Short mmCIF file of C-alpha atoms in Angstrom, two decimals:
data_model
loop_
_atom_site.label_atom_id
_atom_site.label_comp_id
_atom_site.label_asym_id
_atom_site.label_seq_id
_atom_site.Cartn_x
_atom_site.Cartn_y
_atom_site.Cartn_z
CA UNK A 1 -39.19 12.19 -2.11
CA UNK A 2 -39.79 8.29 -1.01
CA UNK A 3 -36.82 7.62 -4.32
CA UNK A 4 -34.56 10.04 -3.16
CA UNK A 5 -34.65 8.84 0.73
CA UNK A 6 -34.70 5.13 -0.25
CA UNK A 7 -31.35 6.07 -2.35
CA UNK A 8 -29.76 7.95 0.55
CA UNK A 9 -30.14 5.08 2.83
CA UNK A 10 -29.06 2.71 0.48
CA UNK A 11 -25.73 4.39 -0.34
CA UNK A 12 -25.52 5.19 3.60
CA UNK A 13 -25.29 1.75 4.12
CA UNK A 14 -22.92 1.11 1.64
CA UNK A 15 -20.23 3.87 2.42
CA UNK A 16 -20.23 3.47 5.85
CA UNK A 17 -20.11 0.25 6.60
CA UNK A 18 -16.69 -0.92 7.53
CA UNK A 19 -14.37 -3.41 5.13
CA UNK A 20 -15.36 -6.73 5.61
CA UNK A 21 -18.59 -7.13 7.18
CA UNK A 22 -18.86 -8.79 10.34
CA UNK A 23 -21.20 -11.58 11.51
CA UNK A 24 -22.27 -13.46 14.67
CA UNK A 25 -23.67 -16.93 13.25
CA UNK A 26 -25.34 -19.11 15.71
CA UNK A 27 -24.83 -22.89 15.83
CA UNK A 28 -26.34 -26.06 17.76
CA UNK A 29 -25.40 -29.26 19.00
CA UNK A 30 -27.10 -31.40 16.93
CA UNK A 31 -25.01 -34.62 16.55
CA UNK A 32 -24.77 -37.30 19.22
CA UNK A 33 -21.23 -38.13 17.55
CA UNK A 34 -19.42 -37.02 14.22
CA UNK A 35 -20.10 -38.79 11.34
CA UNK A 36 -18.83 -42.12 10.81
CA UNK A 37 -17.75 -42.16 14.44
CA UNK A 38 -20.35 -43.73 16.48
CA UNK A 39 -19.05 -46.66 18.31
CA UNK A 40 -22.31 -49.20 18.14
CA UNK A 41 -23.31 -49.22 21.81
CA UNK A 42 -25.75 -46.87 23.46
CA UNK A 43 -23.70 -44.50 23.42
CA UNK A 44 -24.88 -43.48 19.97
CA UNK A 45 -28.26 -42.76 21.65
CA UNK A 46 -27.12 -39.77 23.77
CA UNK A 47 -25.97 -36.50 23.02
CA UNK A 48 -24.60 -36.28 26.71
CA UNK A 49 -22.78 -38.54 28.86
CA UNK A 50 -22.38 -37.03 31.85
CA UNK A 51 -21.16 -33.51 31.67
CA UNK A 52 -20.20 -30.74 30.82
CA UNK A 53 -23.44 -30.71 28.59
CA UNK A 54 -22.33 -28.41 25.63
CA UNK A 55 -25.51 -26.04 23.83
CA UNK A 56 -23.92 -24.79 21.06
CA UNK A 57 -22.60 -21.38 20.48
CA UNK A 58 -21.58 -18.76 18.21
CA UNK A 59 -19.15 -18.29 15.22
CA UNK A 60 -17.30 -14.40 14.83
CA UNK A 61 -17.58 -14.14 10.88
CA UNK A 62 -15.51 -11.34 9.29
CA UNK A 63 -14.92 -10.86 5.22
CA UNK A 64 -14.56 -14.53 5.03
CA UNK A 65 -12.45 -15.21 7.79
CA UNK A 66 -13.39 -16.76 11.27
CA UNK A 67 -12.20 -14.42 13.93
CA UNK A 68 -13.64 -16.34 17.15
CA UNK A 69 -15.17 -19.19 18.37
CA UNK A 70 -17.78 -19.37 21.68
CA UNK A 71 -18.70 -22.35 22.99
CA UNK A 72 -21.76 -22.43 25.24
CA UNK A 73 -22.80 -25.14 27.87
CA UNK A 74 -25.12 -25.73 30.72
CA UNK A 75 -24.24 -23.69 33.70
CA UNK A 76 -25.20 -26.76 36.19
CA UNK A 77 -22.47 -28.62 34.50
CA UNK A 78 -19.42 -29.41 37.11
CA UNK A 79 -16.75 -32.56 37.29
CA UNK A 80 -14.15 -29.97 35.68
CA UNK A 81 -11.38 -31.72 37.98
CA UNK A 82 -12.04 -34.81 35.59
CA UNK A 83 -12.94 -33.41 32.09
CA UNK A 84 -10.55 -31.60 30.19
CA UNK A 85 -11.32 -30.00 26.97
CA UNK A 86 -9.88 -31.55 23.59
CA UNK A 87 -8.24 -30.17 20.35
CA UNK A 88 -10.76 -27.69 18.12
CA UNK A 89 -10.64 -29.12 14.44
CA UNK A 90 -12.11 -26.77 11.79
CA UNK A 91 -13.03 -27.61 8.30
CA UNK A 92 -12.73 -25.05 6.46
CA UNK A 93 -15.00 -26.06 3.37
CA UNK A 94 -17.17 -28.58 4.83
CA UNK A 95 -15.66 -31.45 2.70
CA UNK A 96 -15.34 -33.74 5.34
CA UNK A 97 -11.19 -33.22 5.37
CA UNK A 98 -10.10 -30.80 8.43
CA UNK A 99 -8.02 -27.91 7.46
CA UNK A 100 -6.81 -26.15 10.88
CA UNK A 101 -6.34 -27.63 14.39
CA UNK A 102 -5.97 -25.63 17.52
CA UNK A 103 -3.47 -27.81 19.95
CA UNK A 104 -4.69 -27.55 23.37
CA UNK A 105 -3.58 -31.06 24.26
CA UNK A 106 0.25 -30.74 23.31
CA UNK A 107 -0.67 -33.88 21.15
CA UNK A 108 2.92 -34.69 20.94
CA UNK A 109 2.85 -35.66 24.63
CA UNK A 110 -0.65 -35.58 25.93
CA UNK A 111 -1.61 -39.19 24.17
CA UNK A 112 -3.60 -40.99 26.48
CA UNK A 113 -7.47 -39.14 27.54
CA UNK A 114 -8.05 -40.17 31.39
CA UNK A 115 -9.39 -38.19 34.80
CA UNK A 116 -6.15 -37.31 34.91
CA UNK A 117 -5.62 -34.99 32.28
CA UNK A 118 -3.97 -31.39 32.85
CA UNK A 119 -6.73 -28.53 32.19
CA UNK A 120 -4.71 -26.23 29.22
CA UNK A 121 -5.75 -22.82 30.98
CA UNK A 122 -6.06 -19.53 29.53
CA UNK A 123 -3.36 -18.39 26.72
CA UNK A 124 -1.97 -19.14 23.33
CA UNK A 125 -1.89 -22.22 21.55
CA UNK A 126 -0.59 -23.28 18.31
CA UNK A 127 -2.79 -23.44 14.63
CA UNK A 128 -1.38 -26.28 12.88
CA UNK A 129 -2.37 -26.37 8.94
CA UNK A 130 -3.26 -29.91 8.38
CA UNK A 131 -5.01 -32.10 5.95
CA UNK A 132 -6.52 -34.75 7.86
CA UNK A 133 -9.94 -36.77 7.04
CA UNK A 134 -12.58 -37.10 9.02
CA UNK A 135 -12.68 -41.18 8.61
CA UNK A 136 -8.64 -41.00 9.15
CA UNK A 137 -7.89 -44.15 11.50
CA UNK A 138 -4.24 -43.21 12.57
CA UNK A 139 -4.92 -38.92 12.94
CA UNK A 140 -6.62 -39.06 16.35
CA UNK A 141 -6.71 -39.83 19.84
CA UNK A 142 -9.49 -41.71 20.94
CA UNK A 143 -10.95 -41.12 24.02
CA UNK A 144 -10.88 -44.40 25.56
CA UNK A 145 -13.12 -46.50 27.20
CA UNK A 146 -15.77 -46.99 30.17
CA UNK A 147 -14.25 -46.81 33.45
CA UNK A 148 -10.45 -48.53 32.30
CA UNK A 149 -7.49 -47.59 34.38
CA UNK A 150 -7.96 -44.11 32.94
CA UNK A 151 -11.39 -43.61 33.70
CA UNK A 152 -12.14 -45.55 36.60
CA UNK A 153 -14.84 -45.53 37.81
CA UNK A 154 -16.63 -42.61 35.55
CA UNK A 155 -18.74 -43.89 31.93
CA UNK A 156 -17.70 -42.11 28.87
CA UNK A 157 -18.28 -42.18 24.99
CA UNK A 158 -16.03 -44.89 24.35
CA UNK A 159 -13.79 -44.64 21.32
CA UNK A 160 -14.49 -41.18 20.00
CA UNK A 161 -11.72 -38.59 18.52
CA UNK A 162 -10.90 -36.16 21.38
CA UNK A 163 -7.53 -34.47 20.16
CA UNK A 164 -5.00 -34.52 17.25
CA UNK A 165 -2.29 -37.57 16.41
CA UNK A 166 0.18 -35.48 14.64
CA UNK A 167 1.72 -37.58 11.83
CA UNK A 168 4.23 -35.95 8.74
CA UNK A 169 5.27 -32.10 8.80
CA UNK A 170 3.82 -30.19 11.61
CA UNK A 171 2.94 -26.37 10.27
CA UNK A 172 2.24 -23.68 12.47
CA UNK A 173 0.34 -21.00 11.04
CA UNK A 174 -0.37 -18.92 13.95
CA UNK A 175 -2.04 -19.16 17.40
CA UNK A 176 -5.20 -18.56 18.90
CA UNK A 177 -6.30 -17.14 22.53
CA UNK A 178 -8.48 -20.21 24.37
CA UNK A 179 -10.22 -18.42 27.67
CA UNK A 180 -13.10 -19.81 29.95
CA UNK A 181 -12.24 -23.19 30.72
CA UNK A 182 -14.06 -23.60 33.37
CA UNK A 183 -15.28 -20.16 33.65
CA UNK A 184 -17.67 -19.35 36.65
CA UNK A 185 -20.38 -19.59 36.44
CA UNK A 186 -19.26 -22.30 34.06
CA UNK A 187 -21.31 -21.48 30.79
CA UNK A 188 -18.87 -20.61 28.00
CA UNK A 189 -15.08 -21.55 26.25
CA UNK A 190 -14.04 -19.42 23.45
CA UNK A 191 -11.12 -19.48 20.69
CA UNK A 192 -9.96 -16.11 19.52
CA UNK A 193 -8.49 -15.98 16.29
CA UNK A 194 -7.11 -12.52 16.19
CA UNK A 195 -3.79 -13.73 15.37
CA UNK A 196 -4.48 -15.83 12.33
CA UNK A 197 -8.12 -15.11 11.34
CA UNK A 198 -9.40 -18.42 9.36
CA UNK A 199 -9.84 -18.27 5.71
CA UNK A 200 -13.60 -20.17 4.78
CA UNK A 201 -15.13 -21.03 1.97
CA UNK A 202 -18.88 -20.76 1.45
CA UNK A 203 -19.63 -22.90 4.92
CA UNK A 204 -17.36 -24.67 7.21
CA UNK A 205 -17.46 -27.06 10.03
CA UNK A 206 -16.14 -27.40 13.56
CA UNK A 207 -15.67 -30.48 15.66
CA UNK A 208 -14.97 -30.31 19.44
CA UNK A 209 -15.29 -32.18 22.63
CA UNK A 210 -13.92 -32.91 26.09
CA UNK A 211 -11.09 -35.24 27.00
CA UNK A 212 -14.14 -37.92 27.31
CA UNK A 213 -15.78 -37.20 24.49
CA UNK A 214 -19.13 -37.07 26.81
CA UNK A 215 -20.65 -34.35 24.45
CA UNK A 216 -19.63 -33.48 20.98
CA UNK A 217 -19.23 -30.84 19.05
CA UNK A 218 -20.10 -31.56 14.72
CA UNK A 219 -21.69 -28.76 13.13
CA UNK A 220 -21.83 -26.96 10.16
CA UNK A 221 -21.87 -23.54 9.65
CA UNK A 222 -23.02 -20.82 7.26
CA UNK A 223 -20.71 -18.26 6.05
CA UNK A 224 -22.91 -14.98 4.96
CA UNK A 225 -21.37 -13.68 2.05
CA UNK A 226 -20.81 -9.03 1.98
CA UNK A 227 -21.00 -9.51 -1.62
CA UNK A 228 -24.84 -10.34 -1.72
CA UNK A 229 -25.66 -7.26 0.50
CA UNK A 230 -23.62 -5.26 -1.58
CA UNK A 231 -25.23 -6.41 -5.11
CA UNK A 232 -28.97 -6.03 -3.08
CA UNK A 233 -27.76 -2.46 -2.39
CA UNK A 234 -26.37 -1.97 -6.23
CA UNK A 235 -29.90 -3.58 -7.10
CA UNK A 236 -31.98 -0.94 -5.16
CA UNK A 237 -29.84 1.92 -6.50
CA UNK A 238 -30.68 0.76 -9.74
CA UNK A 239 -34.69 0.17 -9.25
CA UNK A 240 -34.34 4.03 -8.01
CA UNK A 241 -32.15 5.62 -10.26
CA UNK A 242 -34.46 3.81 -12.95
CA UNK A 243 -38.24 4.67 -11.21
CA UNK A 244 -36.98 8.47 -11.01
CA UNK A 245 -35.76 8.28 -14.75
CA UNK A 246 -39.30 6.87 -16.03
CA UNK A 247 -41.13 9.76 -13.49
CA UNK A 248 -38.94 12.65 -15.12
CA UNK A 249 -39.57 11.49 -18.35
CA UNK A 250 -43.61 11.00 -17.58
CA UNK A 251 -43.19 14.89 -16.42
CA UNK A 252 -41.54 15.83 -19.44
CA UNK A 253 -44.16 14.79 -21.26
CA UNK A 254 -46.90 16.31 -19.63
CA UNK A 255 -45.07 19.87 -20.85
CA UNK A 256 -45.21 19.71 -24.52
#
């Protein structure tokens, strides 16, 4: 009886679960900087600089594809009429070379990061394919430095990618929906990808920050994979189909 209701739930699981299994997969801030970027001053020593003070969030995982992005910070944060948030850069392998960019800056005008800085608001923005290294010393723009004309008379992390340089052929790929900048009570930012869902690999990375780079986003993330649920399930099928085969055989015995 335990075989045949251990087999039942088993295939229940299998049949109805939809196509492509979905995931939430949680993620930190963990990184004072991205790698390779820190800029030799104190600033390396802080994971904020001010605010907004970003927490982390939480990656929408479906069949391989990245379907949202939510970006959580600290609900005390304010000085949203300075800090404006920068381009989203995803890796999709984790091989230190990012893949996709969302635009929110409108990199091809918005060039310099200051105080000044238009908020993006809540709508569509454009998924540029890219191929653009992580160490690249022409593909961003920087944030800038401690209180300068631009940032008089705030501190910042000097010198730290913020948004997208675009150099060579620009390719749009699709857009994504950017919502809760600032929301209220100011504790979350999210990317929806329904339009162009992101392909990943086996993990993947996303960098982020504001126009002053005050807290930044590096972090890699896991990408569960439907296949090893489905072989555990084909493996548990198997253990009872094969238990139930050695009991009928044990009770066949028994008869003669």
């Amino acid at each position: 009886m335990k075989l045949k209701l251990l087999l039942f739930s088993v295939l229940a699981i299998l049949l109805c679960s939809p196509p492509g299994w979905a995931y939430s997969v949680p993620f930190g801030d963990t990184r004072e900087h991205w790698p390779g970027w820190g800029n030799g001053s104190s600033d390396d020593d802080y994971d904020t600089i001010g605010t907004p003070n970003f927490t982390g969030g939480t990656a929408e995982i479906q069949g391989g594809y990245l379907t949202a992005l939510t970006f959580n910070q600290d609900s005390s944060s304010s000085a949203y009429s300075v800090v404006s948030p920068g381009d989203l850069f995803i890796d999709t392998n984790a091989d230190a070379t990012w893949d996709y960019i969302v635009d929110l800056t409108n990199s091809m005008t918005w060039t310099t990061p200051g105080k000044n800085n238009t908020d993006p608001g809540e709508h569509y923005y454009n998924i540029f394919s890219v191929s653009l290294a992580l160490d690249s010393s022409t593909g961003y723009i920087l944030s800038g430095k401690d209180k300068d004309s631009n940032w008089y008379p705030y501190y910042i992390r000097d010198d730290h990618p913020v948004a997208w340089n675009p150099v060579g052929d620009l390719v749009v790929v699709g857009t994504a929906y950017f919502s809760g900048w600032p929301s209220d009570p100011k504790t979350s930012s999210t990317f929806g990808f329904g339009s162009y869902p992101i392909p990943l690999g086996d993990s993947f990375i996303i960098g982020w920050a504001a126009n002053c780079a005050n807290d930044v986003i590096y972090e890699k993330v896991p990408v569960p994979e439907s296949a090893t649920v489905l072989l555990l399930g084909a493996g548990l099928i198997f253990v009872a189909g094969f238990s139930r085969k050695k009991v009928f055989r044990k009770e066949s015995a028994s008869l003669h």
